[in-house]
PDB file of C-alpha atoms in Angstrom:
ATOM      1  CA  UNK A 256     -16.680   3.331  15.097  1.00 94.00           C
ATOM      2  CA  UNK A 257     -14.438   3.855  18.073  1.00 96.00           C
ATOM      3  CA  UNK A 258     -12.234   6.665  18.088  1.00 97.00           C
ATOM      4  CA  UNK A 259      -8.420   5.659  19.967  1.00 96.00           C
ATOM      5  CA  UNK A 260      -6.527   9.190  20.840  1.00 96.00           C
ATOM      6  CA  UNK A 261      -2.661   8.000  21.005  1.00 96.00           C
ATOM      7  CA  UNK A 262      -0.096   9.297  22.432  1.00 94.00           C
ATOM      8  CA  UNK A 263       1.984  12.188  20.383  1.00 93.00           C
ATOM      9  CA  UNK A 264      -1.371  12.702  18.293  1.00 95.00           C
ATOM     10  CA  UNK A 265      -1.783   9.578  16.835  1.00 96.00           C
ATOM     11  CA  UNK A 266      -5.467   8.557  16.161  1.00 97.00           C
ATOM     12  CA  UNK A 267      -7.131   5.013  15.536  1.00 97.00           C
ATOM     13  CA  UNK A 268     -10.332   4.569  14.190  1.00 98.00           C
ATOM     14  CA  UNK A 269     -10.992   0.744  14.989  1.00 98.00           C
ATOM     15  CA  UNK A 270     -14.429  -0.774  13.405  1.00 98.00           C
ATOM     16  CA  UNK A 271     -14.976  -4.492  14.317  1.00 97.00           C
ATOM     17  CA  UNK A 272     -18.010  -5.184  11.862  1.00 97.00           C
ATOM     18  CA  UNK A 273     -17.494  -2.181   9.249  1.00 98.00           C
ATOM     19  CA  UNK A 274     -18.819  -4.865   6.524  1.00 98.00           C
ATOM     20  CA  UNK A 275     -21.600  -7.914   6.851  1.00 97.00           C
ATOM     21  CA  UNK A 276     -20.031 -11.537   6.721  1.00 97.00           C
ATOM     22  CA  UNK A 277     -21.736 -12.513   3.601  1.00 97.00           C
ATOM     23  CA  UNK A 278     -20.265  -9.347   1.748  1.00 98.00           C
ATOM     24  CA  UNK A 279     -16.754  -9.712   3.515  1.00 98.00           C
ATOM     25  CA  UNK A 280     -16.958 -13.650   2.360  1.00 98.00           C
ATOM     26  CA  UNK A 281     -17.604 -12.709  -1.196  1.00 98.00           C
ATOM     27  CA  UNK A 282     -14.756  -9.539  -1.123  1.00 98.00           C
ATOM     28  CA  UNK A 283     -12.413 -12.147   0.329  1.00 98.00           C
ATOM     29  CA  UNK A 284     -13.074 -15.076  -2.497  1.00 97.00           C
ATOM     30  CA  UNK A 285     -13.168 -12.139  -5.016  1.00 97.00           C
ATOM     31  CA  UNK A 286      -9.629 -10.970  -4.361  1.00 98.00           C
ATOM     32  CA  UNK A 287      -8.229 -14.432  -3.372  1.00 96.00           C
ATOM     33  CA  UNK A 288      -9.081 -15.816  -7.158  1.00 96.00           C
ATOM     34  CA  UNK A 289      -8.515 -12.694  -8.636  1.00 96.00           C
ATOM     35  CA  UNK A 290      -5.955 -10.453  -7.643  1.00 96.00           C
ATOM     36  CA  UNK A 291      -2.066 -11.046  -9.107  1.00 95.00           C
ATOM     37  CA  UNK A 292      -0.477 -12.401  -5.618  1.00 94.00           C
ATOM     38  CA  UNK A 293       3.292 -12.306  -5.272  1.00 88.00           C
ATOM     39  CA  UNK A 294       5.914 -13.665  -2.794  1.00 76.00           C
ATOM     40  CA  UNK A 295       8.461 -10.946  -3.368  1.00 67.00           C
ATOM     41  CA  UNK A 296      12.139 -10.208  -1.625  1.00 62.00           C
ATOM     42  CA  UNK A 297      12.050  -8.445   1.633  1.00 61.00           C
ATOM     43  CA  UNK A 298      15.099  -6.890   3.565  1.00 60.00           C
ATOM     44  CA  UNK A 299      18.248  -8.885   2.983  1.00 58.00           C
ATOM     45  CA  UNK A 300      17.220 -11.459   0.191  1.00 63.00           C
ATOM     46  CA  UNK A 301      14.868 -12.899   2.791  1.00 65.00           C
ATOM     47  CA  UNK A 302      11.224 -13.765   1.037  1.00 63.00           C
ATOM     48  CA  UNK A 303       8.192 -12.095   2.939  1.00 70.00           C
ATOM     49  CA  UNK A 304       6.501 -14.173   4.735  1.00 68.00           C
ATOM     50  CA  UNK A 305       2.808 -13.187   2.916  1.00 82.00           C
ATOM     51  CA  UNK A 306       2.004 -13.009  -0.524  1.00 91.00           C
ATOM     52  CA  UNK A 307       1.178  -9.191  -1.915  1.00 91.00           C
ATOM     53  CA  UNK A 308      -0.613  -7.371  -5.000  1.00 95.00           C
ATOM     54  CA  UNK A 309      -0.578  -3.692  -5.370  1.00 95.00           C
ATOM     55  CA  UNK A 310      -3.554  -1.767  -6.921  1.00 98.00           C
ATOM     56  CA  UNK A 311      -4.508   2.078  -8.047  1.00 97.00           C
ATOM     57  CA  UNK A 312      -4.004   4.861  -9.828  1.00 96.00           C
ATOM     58  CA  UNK A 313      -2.569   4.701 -13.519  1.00 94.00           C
ATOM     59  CA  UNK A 314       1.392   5.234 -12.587  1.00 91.00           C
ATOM     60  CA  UNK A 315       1.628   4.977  -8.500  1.00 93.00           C
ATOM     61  CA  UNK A 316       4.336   2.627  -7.426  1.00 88.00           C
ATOM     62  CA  UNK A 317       5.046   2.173  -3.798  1.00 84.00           C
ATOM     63  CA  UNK A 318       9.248   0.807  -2.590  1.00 79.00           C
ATOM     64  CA  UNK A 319       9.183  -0.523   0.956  1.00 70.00           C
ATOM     65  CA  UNK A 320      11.948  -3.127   2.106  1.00 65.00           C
ATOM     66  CA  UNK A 321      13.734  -2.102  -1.299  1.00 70.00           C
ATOM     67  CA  UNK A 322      11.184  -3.590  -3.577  1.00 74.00           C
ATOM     68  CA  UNK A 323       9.102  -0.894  -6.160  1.00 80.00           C
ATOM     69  CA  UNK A 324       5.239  -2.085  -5.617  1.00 83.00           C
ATOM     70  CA  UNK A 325       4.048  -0.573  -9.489  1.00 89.00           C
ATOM     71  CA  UNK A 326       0.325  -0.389  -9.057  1.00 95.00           C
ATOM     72  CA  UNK A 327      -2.208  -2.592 -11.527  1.00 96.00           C
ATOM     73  CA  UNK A 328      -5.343  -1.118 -12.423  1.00 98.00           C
ATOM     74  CA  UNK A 329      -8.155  -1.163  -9.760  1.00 98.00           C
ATOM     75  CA  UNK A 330     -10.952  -3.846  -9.876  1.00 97.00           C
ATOM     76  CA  UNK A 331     -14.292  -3.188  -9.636  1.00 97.00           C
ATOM     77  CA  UNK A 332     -14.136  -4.950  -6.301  1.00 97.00           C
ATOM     78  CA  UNK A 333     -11.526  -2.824  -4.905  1.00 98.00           C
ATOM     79  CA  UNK A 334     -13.330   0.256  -6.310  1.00 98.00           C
ATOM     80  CA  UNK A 335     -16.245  -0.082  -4.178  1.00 98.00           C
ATOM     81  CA  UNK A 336     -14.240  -1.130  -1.082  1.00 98.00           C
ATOM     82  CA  UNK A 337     -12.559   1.721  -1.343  1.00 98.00           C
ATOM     83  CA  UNK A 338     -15.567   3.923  -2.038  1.00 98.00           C
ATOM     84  CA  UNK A 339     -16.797   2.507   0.862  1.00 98.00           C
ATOM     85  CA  UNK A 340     -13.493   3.386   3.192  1.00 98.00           C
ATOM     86  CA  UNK A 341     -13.584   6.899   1.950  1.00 98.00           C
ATOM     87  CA  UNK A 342     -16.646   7.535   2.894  1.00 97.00           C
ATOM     88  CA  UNK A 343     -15.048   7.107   6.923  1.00 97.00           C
ATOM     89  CA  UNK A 344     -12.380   9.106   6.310  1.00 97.00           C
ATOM     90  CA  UNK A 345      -9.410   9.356   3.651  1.00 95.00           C
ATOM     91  CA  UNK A 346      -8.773   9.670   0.054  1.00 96.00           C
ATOM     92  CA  UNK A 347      -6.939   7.072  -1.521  1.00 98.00           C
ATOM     93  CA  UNK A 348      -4.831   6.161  -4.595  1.00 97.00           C
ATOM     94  CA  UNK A 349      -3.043   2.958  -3.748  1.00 97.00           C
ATOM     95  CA  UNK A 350      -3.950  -0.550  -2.214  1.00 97.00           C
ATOM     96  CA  UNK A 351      -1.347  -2.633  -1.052  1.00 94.00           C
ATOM     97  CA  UNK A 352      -3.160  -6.133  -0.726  1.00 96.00           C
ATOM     98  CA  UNK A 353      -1.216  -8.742   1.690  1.00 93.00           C
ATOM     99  CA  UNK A 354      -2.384 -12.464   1.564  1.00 94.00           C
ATOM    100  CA  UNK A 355      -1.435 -14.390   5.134  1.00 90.00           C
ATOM    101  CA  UNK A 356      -1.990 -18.382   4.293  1.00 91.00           C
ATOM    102  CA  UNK A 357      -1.414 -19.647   7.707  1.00 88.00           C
ATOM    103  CA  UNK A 358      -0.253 -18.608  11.464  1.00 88.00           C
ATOM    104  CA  UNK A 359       3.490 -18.785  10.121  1.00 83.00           C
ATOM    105  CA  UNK A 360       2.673 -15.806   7.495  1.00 87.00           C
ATOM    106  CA  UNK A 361       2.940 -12.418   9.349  1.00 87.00           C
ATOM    107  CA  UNK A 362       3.932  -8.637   8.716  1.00 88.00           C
ATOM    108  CA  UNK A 363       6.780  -8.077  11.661  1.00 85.00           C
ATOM    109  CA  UNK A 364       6.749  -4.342  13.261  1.00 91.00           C
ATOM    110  CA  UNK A 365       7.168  -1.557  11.256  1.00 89.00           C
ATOM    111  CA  UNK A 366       5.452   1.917  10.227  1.00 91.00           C
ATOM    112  CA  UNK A 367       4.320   3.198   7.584  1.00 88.00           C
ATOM    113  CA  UNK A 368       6.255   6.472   6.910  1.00 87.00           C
ATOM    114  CA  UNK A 369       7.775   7.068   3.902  1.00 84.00           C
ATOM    115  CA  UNK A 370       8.382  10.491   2.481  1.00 81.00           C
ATOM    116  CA  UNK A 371       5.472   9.535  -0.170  1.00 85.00           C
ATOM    117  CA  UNK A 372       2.652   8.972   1.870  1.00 85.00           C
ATOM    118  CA  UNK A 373      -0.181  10.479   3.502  1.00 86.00           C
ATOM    119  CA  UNK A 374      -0.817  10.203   7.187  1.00 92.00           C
ATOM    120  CA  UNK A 375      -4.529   8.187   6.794  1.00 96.00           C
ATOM    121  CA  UNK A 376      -4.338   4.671   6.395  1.00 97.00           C
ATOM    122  CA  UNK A 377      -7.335   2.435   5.750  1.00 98.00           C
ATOM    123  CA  UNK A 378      -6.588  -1.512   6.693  1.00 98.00           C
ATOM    124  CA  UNK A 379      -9.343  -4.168   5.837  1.00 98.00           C
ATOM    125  CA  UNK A 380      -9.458  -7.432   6.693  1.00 98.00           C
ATOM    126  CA  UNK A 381     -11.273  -9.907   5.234  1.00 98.00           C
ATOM    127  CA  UNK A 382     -10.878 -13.806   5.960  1.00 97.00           C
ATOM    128  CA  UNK A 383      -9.837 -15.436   9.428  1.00 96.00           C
ATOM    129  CA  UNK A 384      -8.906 -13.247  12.428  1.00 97.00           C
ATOM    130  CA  UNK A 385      -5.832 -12.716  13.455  1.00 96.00           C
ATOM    131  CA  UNK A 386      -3.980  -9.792  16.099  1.00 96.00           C
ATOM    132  CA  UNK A 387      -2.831  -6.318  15.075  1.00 97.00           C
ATOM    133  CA  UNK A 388      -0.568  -4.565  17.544  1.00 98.00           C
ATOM    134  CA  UNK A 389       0.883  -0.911  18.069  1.00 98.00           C
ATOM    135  CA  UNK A 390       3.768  -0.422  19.674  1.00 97.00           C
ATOM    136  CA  UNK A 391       4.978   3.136  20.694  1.00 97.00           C
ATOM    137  CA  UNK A 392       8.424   3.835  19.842  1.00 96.00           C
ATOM    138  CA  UNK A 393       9.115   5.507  22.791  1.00 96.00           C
ATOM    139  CA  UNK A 394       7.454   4.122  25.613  1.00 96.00           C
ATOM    140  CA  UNK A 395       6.730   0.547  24.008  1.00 97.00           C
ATOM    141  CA  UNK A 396       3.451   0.740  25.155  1.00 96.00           C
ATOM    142  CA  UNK A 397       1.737  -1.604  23.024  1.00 97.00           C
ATOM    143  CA  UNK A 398      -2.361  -2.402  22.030  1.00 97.00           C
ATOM    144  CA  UNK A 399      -3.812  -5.407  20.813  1.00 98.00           C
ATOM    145  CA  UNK A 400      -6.886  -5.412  18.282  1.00 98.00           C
ATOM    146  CA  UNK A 401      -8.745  -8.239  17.002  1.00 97.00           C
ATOM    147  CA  UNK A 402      -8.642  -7.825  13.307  1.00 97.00           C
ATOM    148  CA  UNK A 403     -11.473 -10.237  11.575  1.00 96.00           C
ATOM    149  CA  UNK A 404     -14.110 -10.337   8.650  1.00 98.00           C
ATOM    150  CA  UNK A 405     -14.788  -7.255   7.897  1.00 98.00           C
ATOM    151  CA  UNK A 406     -12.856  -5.246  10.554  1.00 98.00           C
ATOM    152  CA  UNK A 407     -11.860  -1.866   9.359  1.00 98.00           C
ATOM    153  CA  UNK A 408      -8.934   0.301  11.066  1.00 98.00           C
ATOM    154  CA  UNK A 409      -8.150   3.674  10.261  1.00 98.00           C
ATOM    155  CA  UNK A 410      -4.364   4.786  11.085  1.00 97.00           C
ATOM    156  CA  UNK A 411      -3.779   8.804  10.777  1.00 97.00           C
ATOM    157  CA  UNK A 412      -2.788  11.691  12.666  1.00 96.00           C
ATOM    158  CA  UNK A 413       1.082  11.282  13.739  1.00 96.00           C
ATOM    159  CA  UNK A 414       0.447   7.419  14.264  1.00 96.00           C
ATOM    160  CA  UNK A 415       3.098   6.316  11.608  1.00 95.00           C
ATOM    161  CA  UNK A 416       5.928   9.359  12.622  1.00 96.00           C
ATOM    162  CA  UNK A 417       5.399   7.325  16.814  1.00 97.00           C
ATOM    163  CA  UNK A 418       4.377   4.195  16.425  1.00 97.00           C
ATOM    164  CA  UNK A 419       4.693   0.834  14.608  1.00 97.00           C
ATOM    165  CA  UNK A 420       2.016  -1.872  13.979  1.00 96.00           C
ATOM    166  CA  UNK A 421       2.831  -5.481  13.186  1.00 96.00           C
ATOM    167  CA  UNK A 422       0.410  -8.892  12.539  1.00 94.00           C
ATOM    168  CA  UNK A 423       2.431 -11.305  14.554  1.00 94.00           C
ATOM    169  CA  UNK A 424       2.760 -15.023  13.843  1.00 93.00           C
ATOM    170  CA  UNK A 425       0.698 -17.353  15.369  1.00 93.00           C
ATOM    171  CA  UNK A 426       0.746 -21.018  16.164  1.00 92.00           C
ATOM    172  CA  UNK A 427      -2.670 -21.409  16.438  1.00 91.00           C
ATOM    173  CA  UNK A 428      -4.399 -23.294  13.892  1.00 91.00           C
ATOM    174  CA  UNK A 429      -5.858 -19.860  11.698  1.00 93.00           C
ATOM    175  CA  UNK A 430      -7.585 -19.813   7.849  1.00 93.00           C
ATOM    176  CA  UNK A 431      -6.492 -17.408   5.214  1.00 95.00           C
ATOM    177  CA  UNK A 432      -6.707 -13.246   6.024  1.00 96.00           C
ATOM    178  CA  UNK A 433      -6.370 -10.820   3.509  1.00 97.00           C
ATOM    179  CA  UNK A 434      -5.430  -6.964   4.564  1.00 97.00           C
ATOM    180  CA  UNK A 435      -6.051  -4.206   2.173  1.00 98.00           C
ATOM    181  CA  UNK A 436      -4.223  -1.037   3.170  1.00 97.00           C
ATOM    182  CA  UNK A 437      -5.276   1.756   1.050  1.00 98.00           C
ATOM    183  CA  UNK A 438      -2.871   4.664   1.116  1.00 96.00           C
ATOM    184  CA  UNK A 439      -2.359   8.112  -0.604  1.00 96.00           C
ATOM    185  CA  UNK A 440       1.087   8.153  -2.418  1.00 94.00           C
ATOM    186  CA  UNK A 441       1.779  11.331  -3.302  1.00 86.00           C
ATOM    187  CA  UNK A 442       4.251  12.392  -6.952  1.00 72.00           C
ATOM    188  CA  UNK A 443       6.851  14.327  -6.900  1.00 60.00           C
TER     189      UNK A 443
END
């Protein structure tokens, strides 16, 4: 696993292959069929433009873009992925599942810093490839990573209080991707 040092002590653990294609095929038909997808409202009455689900611990809701993300009990499947994350780094009680069905569905930039959460992220993808880019807030340096089947990237340190990540559009002809971002939300 390759360790990224960031600027302002930001760290990015970035895994091409973390899973084999045959189980990364069968995760990704798994939570395709299975999971309860959504379109919900983003900011301003706008729809995102990606389908979610939200997964984990009896009573953890998540509210980004001013829509409350009430968790459903974990699957099996997401059990072990998330066994399997852990075991890198990270302890997790939420999944936030995002389902992009072409090039034209996309996550714009953004970080992940509510009051709520922990500073370790764990993203999976699972399905076609598609690019994941940082962006410093400061300096606007930005990095591009490859995210494909089975690609695991670990966000923590001071990455989400200095920089934002985004999954871009794309005109290319791409497949399906789902991204599992399993988080810590903490109760008050």
């Amino acid at each position: 696993m390759e360790k990224i040092d960031l600027a302002e002590g930001g760290v990015l653990l970035y895994e091409p292959e973390f899973l084999p294609p045959t189980l990364s095929e069968q995760y990704f038909v798994e939570l395709r069929n299975h999971c309860q997808w959504e379109q919900k409202p983003g900011l301003f009455g706008h729809m995102q433009p990606r389908l979610i689900a939200s997964y984990g611990d009896e009573g953890i809701s998540y509210k980004y873009s001013g829509v409350v993300n009430t968790a459903l009990p974990w699957t099996e499947t997401l059990l072990e992925i998330k066994e399997k994350i852990e075991a890198i780094q990270g302890e997790y009680n939420y999944c936030l599942l995002n389902c992009y069905r072409t090039g034209s569905d996309s996550m714009g930039w953004h970080a992940d810093d509510e009051p709520e959460m922990g500073n370790v992220i764990g993203s999976l993808s699972l399905g076609a490839t598609r690019k994941f880019r940082i962006r410093h807030n400061a300096t606007r340096e930005t990095k591009t990573f490859q995210v494909g089947n089975g690609t695991l990237i670990i966000m923590a340190g001071t990455m989400q209080q200095f920089w934002q990540h985004e999954v871009p559009k794309t005109k290319r002809h791409v497949g399906e991707r789902i991204n599992l971002t399993f988080r810590k939300i903490v109760k008050e």
